[in-house]
Short mmCIF file of C-alpha atoms in Angstrom, two decimals:
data_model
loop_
_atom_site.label_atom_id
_atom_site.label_comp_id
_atom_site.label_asym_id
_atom_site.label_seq_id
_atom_site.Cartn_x
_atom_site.Cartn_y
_atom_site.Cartn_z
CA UNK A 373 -29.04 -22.35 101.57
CA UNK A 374 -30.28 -19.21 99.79
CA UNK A 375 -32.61 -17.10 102.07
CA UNK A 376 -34.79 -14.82 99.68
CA UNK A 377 -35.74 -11.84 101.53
CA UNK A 378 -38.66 -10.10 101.54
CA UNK A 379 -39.77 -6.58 101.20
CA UNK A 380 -41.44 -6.55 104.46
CA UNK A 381 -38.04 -7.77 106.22
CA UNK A 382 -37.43 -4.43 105.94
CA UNK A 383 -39.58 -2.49 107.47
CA UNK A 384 -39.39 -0.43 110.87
CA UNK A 385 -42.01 1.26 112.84
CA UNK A 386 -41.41 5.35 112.83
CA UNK A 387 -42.91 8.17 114.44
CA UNK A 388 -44.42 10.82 111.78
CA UNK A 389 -43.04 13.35 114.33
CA UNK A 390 -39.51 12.22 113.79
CA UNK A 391 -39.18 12.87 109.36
CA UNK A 392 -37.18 16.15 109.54
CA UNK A 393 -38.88 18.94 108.14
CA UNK A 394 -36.17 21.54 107.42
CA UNK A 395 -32.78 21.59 107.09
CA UNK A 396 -31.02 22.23 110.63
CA UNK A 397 -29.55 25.55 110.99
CA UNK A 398 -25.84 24.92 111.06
CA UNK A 399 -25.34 21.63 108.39
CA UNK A 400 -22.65 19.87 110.50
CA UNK A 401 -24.69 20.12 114.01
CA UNK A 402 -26.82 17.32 112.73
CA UNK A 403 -27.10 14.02 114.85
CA UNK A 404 -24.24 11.06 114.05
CA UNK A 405 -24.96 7.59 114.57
CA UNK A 406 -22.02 5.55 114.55
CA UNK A 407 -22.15 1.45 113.89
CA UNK A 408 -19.37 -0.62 114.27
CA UNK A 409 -20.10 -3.55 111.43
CA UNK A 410 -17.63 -5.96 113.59
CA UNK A 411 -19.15 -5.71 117.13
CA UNK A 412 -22.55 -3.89 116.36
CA UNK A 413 -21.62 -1.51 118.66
CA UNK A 414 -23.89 2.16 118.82
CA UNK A 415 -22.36 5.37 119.57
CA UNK A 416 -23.88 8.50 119.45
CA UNK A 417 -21.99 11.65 118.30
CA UNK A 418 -22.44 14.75 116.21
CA UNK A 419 -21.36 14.82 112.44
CA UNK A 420 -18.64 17.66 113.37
CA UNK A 421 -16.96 14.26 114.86
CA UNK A 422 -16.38 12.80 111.47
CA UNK A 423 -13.47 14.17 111.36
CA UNK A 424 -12.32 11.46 114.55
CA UNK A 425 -13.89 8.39 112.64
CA UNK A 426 -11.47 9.19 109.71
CA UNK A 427 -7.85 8.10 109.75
CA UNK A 428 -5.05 9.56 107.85
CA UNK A 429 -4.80 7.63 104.73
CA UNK A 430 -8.59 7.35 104.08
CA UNK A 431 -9.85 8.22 100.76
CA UNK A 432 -13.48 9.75 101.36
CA UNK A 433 -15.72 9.25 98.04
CA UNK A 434 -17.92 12.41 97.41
CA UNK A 435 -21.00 13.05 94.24
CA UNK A 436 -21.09 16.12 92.95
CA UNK A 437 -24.14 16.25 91.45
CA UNK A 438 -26.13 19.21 91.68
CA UNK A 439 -29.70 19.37 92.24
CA UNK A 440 -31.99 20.54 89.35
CA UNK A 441 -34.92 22.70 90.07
CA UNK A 442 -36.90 20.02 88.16
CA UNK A 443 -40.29 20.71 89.32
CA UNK A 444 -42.09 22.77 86.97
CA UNK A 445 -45.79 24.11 86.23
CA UNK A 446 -47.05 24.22 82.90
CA UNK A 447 -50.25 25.51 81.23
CA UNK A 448 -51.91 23.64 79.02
CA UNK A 449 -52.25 25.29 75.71
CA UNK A 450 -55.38 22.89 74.77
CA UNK A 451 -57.13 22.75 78.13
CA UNK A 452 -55.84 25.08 80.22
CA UNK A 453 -55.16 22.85 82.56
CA UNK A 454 -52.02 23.21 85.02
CA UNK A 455 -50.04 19.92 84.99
CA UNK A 456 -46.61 19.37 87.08
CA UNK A 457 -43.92 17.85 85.61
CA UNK A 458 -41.02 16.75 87.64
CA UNK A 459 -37.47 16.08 85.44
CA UNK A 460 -35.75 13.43 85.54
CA UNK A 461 -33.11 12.33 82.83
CA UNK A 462 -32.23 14.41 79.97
CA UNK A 463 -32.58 12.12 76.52
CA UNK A 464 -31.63 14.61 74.17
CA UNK A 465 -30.83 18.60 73.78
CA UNK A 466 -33.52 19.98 75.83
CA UNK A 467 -35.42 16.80 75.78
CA UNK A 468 -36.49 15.62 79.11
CA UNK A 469 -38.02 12.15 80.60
CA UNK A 470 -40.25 13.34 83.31
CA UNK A 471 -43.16 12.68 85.92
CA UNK A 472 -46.49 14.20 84.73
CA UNK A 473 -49.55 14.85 86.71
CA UNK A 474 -52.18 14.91 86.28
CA UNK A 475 -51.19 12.04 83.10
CA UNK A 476 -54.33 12.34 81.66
CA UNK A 477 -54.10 16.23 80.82
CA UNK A 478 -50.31 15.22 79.56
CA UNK A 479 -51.32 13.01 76.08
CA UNK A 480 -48.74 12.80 73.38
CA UNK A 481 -49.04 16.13 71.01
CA UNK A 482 -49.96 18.12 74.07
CA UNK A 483 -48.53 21.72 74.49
CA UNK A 484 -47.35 23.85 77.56
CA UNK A 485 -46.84 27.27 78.76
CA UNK A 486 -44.02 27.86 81.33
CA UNK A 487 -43.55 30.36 83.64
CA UNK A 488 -45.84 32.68 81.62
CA UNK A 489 -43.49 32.77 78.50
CA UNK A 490 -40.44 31.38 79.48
CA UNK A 491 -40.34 28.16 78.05
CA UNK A 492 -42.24 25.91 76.48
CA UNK A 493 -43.19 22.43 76.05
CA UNK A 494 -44.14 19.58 74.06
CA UNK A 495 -45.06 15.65 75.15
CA UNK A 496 -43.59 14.02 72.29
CA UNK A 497 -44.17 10.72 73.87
CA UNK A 498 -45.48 8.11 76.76
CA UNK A 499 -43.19 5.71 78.37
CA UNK A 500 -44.60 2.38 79.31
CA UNK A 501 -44.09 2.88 82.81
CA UNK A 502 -46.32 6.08 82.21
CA UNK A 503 -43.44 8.89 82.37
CA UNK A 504 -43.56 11.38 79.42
CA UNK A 505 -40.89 12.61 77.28
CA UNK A 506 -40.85 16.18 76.56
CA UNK A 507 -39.65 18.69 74.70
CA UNK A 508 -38.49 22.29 75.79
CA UNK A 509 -38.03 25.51 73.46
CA UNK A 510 -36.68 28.64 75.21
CA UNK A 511 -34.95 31.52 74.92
CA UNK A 512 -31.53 31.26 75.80
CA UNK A 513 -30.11 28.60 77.88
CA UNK A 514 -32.38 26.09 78.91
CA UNK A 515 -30.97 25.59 82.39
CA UNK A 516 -31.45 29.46 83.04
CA UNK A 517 -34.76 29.32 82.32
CA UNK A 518 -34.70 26.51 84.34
CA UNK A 519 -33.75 27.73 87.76
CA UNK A 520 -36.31 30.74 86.71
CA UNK A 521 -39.13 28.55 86.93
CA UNK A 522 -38.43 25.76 88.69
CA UNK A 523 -39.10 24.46 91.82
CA UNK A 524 -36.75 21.93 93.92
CA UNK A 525 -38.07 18.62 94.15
CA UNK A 526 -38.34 18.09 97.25
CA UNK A 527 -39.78 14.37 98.66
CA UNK A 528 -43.67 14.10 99.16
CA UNK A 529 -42.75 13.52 102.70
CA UNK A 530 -41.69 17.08 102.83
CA UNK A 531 -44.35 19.54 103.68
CA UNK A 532 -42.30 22.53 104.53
CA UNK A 533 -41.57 25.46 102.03
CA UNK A 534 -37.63 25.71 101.18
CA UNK A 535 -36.58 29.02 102.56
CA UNK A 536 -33.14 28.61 101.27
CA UNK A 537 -32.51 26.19 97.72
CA UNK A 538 -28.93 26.21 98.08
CA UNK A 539 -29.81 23.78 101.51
CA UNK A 540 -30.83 21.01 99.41
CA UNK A 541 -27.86 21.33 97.70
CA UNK A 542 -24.50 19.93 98.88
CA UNK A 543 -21.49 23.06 99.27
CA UNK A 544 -19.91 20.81 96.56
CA UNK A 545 -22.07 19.84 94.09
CA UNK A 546 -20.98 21.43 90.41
CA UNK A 547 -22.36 19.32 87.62
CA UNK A 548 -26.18 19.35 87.07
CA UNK A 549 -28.36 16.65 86.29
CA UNK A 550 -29.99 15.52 89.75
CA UNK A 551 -33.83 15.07 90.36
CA UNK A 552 -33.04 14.94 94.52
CA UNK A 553 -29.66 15.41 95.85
CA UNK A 554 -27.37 13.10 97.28
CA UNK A 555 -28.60 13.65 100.78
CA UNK A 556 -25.82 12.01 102.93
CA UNK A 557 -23.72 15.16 101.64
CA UNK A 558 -25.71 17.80 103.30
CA UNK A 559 -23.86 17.73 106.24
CA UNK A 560 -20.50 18.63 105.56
CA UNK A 561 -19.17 22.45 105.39
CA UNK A 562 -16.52 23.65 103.30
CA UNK A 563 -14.47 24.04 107.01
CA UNK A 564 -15.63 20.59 108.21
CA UNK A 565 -14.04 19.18 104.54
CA UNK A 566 -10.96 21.14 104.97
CA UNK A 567 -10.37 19.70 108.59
CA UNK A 568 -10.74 16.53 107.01
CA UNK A 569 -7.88 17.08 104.26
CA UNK A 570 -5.81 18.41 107.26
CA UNK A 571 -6.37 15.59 108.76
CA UNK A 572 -4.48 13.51 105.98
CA UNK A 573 -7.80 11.97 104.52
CA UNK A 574 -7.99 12.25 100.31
CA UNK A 575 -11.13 13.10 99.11
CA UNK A 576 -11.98 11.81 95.55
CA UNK A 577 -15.50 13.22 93.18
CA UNK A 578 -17.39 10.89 91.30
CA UNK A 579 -21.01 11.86 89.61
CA UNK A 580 -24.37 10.01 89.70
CA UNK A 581 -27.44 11.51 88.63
CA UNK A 582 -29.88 10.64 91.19
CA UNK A 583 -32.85 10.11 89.00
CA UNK A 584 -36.48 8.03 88.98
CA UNK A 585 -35.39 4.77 91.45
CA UNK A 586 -35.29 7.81 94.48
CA UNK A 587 -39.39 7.87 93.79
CA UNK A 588 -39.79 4.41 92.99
CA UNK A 589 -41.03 2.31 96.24
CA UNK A 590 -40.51 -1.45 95.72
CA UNK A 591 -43.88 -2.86 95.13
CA UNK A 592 -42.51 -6.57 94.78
CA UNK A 593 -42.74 -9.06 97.65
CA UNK A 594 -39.26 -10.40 96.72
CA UNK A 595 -36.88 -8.23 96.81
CA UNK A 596 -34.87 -9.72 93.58
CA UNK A 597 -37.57 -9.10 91.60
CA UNK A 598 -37.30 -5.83 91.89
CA UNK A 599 -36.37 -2.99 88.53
CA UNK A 600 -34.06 -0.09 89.33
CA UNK A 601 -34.26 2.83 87.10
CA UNK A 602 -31.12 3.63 85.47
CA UNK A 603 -28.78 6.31 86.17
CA UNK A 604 -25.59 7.71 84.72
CA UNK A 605 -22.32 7.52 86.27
CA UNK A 606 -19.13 9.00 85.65
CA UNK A 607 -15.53 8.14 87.99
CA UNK A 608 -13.01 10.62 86.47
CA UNK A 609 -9.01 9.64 86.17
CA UNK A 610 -7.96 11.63 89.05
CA UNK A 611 -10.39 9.97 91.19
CA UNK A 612 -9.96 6.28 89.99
CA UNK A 613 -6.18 7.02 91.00
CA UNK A 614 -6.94 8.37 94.18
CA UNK A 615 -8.92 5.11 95.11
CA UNK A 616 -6.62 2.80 93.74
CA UNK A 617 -3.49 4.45 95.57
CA UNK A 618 -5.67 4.53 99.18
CA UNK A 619 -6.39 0.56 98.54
CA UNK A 620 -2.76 -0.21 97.34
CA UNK A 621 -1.25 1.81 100.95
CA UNK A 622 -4.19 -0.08 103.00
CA UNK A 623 -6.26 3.15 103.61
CA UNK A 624 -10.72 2.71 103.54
CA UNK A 625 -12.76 3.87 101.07
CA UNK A 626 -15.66 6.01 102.92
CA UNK A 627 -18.37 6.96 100.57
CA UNK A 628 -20.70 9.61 101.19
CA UNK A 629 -24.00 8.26 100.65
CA UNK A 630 -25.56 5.32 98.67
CA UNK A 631 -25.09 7.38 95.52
CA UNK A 632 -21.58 7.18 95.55
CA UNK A 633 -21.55 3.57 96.87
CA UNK A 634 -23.69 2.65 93.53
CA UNK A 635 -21.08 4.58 91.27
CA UNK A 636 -18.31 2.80 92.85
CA UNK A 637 -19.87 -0.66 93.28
CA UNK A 638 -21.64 -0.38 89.81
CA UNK A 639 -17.99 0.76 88.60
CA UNK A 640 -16.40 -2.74 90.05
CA UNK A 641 -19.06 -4.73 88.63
CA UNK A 642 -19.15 -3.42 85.28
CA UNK A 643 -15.33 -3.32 84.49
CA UNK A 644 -13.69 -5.73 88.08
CA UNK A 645 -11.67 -3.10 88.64
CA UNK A 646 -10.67 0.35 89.57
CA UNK A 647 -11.02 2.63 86.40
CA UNK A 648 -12.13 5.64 84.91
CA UNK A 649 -15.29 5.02 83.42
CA UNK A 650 -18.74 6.25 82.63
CA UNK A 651 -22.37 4.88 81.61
CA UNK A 652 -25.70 4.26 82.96
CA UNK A 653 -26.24 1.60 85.87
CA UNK A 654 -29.40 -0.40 87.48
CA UNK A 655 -27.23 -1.49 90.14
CA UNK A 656 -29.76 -2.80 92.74
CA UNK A 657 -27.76 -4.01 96.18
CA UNK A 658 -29.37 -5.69 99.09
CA UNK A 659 -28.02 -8.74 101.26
CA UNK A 660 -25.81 -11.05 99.76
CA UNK A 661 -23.96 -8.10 97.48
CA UNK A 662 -20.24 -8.62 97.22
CA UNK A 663 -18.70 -4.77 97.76
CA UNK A 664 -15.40 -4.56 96.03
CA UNK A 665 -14.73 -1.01 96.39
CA UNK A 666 -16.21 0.33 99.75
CA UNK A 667 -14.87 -0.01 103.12
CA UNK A 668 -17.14 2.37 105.48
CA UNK A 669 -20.51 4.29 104.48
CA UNK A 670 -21.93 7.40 105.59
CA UNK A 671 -25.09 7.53 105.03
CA UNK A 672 -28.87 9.12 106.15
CA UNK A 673 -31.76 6.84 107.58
CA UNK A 674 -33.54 5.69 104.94
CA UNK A 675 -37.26 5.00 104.51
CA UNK A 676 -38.99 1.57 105.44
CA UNK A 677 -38.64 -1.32 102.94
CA UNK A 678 -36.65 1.31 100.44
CA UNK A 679 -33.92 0.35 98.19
CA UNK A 680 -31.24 2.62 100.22
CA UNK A 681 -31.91 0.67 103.69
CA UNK A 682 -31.53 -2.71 101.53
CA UNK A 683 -28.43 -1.16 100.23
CA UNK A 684 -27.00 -0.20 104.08
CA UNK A 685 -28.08 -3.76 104.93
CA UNK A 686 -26.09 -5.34 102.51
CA UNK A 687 -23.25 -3.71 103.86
CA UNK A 688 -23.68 -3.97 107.28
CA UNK A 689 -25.83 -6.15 107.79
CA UNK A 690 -29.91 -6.47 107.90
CA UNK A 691 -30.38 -7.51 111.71
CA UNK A 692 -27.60 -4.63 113.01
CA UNK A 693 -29.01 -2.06 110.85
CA UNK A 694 -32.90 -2.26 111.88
CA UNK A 695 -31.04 -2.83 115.29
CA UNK A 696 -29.41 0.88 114.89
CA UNK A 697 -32.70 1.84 113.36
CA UNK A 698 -34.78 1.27 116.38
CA UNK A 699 -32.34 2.86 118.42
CA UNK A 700 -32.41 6.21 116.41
CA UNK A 701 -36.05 6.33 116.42
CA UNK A 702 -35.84 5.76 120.71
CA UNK A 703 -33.34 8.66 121.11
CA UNK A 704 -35.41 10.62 118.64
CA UNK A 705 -33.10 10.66 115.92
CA UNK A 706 -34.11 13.19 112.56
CA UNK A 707 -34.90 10.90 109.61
CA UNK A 708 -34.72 11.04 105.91
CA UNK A 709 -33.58 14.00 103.69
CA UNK A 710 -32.69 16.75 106.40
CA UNK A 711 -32.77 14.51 108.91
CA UNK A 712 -29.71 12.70 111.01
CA UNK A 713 -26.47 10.74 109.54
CA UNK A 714 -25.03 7.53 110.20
CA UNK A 715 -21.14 6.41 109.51
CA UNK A 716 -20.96 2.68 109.22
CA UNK A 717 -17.46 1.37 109.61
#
């Protein structure tokens, strides 16, 4: 019998108190909740202890996308009107899909000021699904001008000012493209990562650009009838190799976060195997997914009836996951971006 789940059989109760704020001050001091897929089993460790859930062998999966400072502020050259625009895919040189608001001071043929003079913008289109396309002009490189003006984009549920940007930024992200970072990353240190290679654990890079489906909430009773927003991928040679060497000797894939889950999973699904590859994926898993690639997930806690805690409950399972949940929100776990971690196994 097929159950169709709905959106609701994902939701949990939690505490406003509890959605970290800011980053904690040392990244691998953060809270780890560990759950045993077989048995169900909770413990409850720090992520410094990562390094014990990993076994020689393992291959742990890492993106290394880096964070744009997307959110920028432009005056209109018609109205004068201030209008944010948060980036989210590039479409062409120094053509951008992005958020706009207010929409209705952001019509097709409208033009911008940035950061007084810095750059400058055109909407050269609107999407159906309201998003604008724009064009830049700058002086320069348009990513300099970029982190000149720019803002991170930090989630609405975020209140706090970011003292630091480099903290929304994993200490290994290199290629640039993100519109929020791959949170699940945040905790490791470049010591934590070397204890882990010491350990005899491969680690492996792959690249998604975590793009609109972060900001999308799903709005459909039925889950299946649900739209993910597309977002490239890339698994490089080296990394394709690692995995398939770590499966053929009988070590676990870990992936760090359900960014790297999707690149891998979307990977398998696209080509049924272990390759080098790149291209844009939709890739929306929730129970009854088939994972070909991953063995054991680390992972944040994820907001109520999101795509990311359907994702951790196809892998481990809906009932023991809102089971974990409910126990990180009675010992006062930290949720969402800078909040706690959990390693699924």
């Amino acid at each position: 019998m097929i159950v169709i789940l709905k959106t609701k059989d994902f939701f949990y109760d939690l505490p406003k108190e509890l959605i970290a704020q800011d980053p904690i001050e040392k990244r691998d001091h953060s809270r780890l909740l560990v759950l045993d897929r077989a048995s169900g089993k909770v413990l409850h460790k720090h992520f410094y202890d990562i390094v014990d859930e990993l076994m020689p062998g393992d291959c742990l999966i890492l993106n290394d996308s880096r964070v744009l400072p997307a959110r920028i502020f432009g005056v209109s050259e018609d109205s004068g009107a201030t209008v944010e625009f948060l980036l989210l895919t590039q479409k062409a040189p120094n053509t951008w899909e992005a958020l706009a608001g207010p929409g209705k001071k952001a019509k097709v043929g409208n033009k911008f000021t940035f950061g007084g003079g810095v750059m400058f913008g055109e909407v050269l289109d609107v999407l159906p699904d309201g998003n604008r396309v724009v064009k830049f002009d700058c002086e320069g490189n348009f990513f300099s001008a970029l982190e000149k003006i720019g803002q991170m984009p930090l989630p609405h549920y975020i209140t706090h000012k970011l003292v630091d940007r480099e903290r929304y930024q994993t200490v290994y992200s290199r290629e640039l493209g993100s519109a929020a970072a791959p949170t699940a990353g945040l905790h490791f240190t470049d010591d934590l990562l070397q204890k882990i290679q010491n350990k005899g654990v491969k680690i492996g890079f792959v690249t998604l650009h975590v793009g609109l489906g972060t900001f999308r909430p799903v709005k459909v009773a039925d889950i299946a009838d649900h739209k993910m927003h597309a977002e490239h991928y890339e698994v490089p040679p080296q990394t394709a190799a690692l995995i398939a060497d770590t499966k053929k000797a009988g070590g676990r894939i870990v992936a760090v976060g359900t960014t790297s889950c999707r690149t891998l999973e979307a990977m398998f699904k696209d080509f049924g195997d272990v390759i080098p590859c790149e291209g844009w994926t939709d890739i929306f898993i929730y129970p009854g997914f088939k994972f070909g690639v991953v063995d054991a997930l680390i992972t944040n806690f994820h907001l109520p009836e999101s795509t990311l805690i359907m994702l951790v409950s196809a892998f481990a399972g809906r009932d023991a996951v809102l089971s974990a949940y409910r126990t990180a929100v009675a010992e006062k776990y930290r949720f969402f971006s800078f909040g706690d971690a959990m390693f699924i196994r």
